[in-house]
PDB file of C-alpha atoms in Angstrom:
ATOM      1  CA  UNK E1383       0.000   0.000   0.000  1.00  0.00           C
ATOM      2  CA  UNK E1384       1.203   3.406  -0.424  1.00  0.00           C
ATOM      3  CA  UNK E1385       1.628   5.429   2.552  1.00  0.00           C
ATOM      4  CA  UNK E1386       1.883   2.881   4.559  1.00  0.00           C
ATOM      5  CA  UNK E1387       2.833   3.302   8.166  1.00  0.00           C
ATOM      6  CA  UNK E1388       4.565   0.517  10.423  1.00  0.00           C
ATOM      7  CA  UNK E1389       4.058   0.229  14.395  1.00  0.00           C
ATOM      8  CA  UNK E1390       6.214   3.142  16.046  1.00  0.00           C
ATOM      9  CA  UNK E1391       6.325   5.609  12.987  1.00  0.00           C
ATOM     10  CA  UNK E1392       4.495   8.990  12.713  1.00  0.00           C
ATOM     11  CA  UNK E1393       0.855   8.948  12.067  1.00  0.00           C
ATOM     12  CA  UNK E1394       0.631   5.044  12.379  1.00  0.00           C
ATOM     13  CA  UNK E1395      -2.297   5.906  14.707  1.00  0.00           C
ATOM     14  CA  UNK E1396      -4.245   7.602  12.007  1.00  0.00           C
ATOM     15  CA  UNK E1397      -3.046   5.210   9.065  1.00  0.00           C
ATOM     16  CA  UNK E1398      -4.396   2.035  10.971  1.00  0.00           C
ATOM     17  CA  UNK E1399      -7.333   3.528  12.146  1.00  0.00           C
ATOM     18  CA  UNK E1400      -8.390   4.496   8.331  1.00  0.00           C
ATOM     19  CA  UNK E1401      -7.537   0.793   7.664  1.00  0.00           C
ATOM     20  CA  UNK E1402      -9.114  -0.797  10.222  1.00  0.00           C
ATOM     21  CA  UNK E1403     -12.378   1.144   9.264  1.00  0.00           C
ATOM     22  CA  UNK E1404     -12.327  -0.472   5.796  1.00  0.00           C
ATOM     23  CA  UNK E1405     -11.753  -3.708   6.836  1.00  0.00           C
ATOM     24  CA  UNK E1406     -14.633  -3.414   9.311  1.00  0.00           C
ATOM     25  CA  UNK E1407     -16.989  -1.900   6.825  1.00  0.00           C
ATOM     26  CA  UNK E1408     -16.056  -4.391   4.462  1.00  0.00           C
ATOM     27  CA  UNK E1409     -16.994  -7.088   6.818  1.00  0.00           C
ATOM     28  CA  UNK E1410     -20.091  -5.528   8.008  1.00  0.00           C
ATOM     29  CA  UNK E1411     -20.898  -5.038   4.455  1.00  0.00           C
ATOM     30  CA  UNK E1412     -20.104  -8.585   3.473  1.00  0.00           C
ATOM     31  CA  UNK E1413     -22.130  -9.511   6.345  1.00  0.00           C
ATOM     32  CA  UNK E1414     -25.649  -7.210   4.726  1.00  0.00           C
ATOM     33  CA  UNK E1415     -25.285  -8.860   1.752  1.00  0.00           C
ATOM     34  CA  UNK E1416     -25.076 -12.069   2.705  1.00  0.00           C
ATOM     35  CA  UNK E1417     -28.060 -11.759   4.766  1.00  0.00           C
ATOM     36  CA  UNK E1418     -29.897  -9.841   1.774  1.00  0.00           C
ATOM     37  CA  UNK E1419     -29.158 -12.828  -0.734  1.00  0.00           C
ATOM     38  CA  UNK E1420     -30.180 -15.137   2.317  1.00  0.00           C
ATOM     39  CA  UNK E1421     -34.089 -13.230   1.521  1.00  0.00           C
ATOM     40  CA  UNK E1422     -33.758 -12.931  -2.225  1.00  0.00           C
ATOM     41  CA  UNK E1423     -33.306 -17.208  -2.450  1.00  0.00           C
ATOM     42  CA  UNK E1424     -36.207 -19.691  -2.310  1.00  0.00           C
ATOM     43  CA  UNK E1425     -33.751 -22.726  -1.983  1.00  0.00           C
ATOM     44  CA  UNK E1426     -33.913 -24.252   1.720  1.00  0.00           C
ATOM     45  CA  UNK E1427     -30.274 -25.414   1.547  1.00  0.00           C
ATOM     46  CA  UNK E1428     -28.829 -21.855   0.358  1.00  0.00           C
ATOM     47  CA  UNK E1429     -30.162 -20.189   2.809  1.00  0.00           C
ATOM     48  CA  UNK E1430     -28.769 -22.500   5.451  1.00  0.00           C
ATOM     49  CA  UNK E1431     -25.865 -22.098   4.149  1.00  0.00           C
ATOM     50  CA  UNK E1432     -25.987 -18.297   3.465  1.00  0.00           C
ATOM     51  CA  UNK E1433     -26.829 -17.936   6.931  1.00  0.00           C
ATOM     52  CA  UNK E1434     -24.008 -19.834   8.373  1.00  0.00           C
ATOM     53  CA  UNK E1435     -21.512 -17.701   6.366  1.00  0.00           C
ATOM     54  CA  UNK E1436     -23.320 -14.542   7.511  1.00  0.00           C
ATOM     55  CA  UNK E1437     -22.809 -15.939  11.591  1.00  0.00           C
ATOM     56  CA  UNK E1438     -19.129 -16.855  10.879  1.00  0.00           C
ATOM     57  CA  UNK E1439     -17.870 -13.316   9.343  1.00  0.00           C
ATOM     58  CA  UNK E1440     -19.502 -11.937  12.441  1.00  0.00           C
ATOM     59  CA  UNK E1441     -16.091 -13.356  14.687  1.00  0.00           C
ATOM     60  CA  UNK E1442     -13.645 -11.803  11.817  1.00  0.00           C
ATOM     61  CA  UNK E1443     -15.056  -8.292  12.111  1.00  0.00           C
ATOM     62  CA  UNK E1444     -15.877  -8.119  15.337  1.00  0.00           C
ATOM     63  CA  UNK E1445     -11.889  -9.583  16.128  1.00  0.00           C
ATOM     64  CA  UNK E1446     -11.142  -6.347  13.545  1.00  0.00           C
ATOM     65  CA  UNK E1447     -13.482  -3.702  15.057  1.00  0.00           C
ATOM     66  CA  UNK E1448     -12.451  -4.360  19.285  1.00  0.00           C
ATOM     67  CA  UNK E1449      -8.886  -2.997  18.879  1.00  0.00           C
ATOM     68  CA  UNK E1450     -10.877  -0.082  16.165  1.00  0.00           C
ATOM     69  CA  UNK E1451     -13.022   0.827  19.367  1.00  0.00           C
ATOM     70  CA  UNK E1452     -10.739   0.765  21.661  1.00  0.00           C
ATOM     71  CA  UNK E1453      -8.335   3.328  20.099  1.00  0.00           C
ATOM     72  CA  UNK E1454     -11.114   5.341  18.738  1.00  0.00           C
ATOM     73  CA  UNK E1455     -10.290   8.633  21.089  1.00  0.00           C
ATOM     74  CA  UNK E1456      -6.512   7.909  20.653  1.00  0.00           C
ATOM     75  CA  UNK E1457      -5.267  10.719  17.627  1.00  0.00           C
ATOM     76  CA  UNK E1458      -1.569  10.838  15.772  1.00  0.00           C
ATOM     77  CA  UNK E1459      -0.401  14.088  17.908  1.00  0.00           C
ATOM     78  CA  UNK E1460      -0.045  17.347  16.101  1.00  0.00           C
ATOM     79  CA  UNK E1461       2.977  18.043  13.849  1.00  0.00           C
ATOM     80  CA  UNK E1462       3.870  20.698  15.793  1.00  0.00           C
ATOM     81  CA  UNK E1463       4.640  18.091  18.588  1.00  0.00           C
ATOM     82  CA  UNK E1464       6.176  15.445  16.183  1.00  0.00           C
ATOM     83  CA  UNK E1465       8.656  18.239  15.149  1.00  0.00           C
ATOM     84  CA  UNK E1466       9.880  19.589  18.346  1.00  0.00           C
ATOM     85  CA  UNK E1467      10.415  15.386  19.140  1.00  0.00           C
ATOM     86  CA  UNK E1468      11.819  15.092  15.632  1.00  0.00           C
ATOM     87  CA  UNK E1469      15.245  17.172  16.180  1.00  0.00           C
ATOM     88  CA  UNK E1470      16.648  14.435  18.721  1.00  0.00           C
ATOM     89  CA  UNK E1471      15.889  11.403  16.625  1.00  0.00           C
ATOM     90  CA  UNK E1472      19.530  10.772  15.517  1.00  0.00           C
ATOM     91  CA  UNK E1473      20.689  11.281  19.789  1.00  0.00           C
ATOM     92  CA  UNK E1474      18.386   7.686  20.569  1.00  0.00           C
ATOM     93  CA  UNK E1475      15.433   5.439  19.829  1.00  0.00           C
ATOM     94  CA  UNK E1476      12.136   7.081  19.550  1.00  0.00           C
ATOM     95  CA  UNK E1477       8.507   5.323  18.626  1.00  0.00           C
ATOM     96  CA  UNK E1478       5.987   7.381  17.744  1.00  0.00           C
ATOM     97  CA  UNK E1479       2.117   6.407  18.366  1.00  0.00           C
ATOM     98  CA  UNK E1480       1.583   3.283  20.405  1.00  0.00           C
ATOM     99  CA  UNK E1481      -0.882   2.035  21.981  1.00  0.00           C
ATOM    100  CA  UNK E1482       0.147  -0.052  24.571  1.00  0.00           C
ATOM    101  CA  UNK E1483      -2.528  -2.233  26.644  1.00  0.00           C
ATOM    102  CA  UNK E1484      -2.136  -3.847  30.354  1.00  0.00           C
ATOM    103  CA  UNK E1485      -4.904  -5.890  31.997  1.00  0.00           C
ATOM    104  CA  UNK E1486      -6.095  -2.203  34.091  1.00  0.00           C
ATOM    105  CA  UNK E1487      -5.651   0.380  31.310  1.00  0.00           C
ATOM    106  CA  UNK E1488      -5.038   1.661  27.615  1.00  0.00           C
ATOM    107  CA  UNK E1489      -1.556   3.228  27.212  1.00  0.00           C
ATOM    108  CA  UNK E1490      -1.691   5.420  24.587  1.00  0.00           C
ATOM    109  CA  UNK E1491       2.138   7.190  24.211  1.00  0.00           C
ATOM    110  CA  UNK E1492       2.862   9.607  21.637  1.00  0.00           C
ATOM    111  CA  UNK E1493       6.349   9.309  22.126  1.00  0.00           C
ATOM    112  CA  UNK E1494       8.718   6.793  24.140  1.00  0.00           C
ATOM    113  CA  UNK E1495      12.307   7.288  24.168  1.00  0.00           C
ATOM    114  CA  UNK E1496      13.914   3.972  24.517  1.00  0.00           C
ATOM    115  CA  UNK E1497      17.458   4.655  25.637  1.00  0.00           C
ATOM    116  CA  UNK E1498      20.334   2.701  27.510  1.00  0.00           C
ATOM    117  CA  UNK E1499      19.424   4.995  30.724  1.00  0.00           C
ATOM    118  CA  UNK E1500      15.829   3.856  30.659  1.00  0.00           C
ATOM    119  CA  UNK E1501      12.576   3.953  28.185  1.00  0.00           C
ATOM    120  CA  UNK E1502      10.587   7.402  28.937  1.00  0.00           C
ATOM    121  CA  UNK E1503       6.693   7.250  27.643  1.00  0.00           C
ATOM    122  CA  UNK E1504       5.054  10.428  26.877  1.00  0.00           C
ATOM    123  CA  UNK E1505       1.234   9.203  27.363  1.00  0.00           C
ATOM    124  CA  UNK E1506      -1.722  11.706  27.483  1.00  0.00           C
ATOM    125  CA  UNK E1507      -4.325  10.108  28.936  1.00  0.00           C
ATOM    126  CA  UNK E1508      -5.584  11.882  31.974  1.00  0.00           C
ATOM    127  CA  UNK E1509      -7.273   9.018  33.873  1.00  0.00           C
ATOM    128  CA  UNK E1510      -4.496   6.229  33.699  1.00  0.00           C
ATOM    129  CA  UNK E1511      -2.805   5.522  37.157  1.00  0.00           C
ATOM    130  CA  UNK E1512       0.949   5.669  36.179  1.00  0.00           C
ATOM    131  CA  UNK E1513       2.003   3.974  38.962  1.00  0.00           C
ATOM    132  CA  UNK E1514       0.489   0.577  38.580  1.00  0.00           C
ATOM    133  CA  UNK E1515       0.972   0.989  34.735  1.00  0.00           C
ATOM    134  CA  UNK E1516       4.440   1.496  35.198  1.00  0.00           C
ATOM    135  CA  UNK E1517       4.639  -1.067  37.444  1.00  0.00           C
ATOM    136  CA  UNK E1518       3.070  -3.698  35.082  1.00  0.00           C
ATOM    137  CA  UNK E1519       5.179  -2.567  32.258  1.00  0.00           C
ATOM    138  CA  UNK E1520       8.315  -3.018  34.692  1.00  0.00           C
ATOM    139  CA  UNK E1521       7.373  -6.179  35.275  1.00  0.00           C
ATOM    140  CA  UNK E1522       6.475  -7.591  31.704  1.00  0.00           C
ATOM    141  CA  UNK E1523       9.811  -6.473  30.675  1.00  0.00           C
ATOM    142  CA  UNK E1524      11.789  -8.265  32.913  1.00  0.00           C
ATOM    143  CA  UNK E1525       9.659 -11.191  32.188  1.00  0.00           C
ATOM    144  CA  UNK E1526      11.635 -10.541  28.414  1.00  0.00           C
ATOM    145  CA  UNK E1527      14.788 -10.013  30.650  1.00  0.00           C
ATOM    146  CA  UNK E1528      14.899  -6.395  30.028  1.00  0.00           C
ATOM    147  CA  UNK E1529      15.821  -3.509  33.041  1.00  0.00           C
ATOM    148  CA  UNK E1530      12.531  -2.871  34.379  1.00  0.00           C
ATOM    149  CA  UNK E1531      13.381   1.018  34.095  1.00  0.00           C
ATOM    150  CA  UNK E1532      10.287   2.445  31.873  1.00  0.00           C
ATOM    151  CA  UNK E1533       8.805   5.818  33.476  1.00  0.00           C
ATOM    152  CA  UNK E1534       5.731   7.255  32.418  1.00  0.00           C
ATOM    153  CA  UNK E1535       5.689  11.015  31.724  1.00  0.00           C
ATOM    154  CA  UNK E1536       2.356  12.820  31.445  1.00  0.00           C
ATOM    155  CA  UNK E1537       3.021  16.574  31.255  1.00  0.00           C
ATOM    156  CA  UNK E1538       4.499  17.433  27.986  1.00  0.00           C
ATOM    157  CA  UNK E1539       7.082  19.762  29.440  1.00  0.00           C
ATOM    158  CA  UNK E1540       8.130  17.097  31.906  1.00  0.00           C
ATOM    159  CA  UNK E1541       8.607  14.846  28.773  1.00  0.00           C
ATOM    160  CA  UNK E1542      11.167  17.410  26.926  1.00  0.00           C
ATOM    161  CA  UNK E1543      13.350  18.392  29.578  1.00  0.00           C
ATOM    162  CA  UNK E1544      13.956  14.392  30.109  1.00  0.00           C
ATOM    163  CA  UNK E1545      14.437  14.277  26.744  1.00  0.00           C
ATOM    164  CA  UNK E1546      16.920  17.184  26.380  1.00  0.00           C
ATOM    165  CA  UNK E1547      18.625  15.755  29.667  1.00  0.00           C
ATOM    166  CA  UNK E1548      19.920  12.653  28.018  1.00  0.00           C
ATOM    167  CA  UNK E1549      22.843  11.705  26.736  1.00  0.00           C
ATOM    168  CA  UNK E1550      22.804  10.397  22.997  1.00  0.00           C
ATOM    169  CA  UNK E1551      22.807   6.702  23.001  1.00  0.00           C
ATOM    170  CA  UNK E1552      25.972   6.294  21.305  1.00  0.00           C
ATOM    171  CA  UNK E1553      27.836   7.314  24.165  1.00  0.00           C
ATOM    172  CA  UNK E1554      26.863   4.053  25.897  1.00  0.00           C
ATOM    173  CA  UNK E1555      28.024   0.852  25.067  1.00  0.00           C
ATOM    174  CA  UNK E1556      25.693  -1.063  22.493  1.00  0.00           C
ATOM    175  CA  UNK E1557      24.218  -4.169  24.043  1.00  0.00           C
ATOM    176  CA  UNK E1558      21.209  -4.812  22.044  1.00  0.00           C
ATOM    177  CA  UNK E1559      18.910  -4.154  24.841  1.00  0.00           C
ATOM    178  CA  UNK E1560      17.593  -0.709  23.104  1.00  0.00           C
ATOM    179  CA  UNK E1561      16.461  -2.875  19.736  1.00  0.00           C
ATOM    180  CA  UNK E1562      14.851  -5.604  22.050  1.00  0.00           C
ATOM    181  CA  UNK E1563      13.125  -3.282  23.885  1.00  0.00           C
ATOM    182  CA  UNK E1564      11.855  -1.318  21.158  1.00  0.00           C
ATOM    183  CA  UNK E1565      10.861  -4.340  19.185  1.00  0.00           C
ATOM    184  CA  UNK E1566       9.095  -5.665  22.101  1.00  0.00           C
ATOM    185  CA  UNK E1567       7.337  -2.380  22.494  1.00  0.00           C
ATOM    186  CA  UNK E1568       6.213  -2.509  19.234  1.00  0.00           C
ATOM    187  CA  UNK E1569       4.960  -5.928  19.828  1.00  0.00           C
ATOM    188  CA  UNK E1570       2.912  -4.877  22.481  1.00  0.00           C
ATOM    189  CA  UNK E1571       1.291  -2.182  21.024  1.00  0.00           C
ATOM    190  CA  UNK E1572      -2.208  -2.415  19.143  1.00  0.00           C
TER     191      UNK E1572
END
């Protein structure tokens, strides 16, 4: 596809949610007209069996449209934002637009650093606890034998002037701990 947009780039929120709207449409769609041609036949059998395929596209879509309306609220953050974020991308690591779940809340970070020092999350939701989030996080990434070290940032400003305070990456010695846990990030996300 053209434009497309992989987990932890710019606008990936926006790109899948465009996507995942199609597919679910689609489905729904396939669903209608399934159930239309169901009423239009006079054959016993084909109905039966127009019926069943109607009931089992329902699983597909509905598998398609629970991480759609669960993200629904979540936006790709303004340009402006991306920009200012944009200037230290060569210093470390930075994933843009994840969504990251745990079993008590939606995660949605607009930026995480991942650097040797630690992976900061820049998340905006108001209502999420960032203790026990960071906690759970913590502890799923030492489950992947990672440093348990990810902080949660929610005021913007709070988020730059950690950002500005680090090092660049390439003054620490390369491990391959950053890739893992960006990868796994990724993973993680929706």
């Amino acid at each position: 596809m053209k434009n497309r947009k992989n987990k932890g780039e710019y606008g990936y929120r926006d790109y899948r949610r465009k996507v995942r709207t199609v597919m679910v449409a689609a489905g729904v769609a396939a669903i209608l007209i399934q159930l239309a041609a169901r009423g239009l036949t006079d054959n016993q059998a084909a109905k039966n069996i127009l019926t069943v395929m109607a009931v089992l596209s329902v699983l597909p879509t509905a598998n398609l449209a629970s991480p759609l309306l669960a993200s629904w609220r979540y936006r790709t953050p303004s340009e402006a934002f991306y920009q200012k974020v944009r200037a230290h991308e060569g210093e470390f690591t930075i994933l843009y637009d994840l969504i990251v779940t745990t079993k008590e809340s939606i995660l949605p970070f607009d930026a995480v650093i991942v650097h040797p020092n630690g992976i900061y999350a820049y998340c905006t939701a108001n209502k999420v606890d960032s203790s026990k989030a960071e906690k759970s996080l913590n502890a799923l990434l030492k489950g992947q034998k990672l440093d348990g070290n990810l902080k949660i940032i929610k005021d913007e400003k709070g988020f730059f002037h950690r950002m500005e305070g680090l090092k660049p990456a390439a003054d620490y010695e390369d491990d391959g701990s950053v890739d893992y846990a960006a990868n796994f990030l990724k993973n993680m996300s929706m």
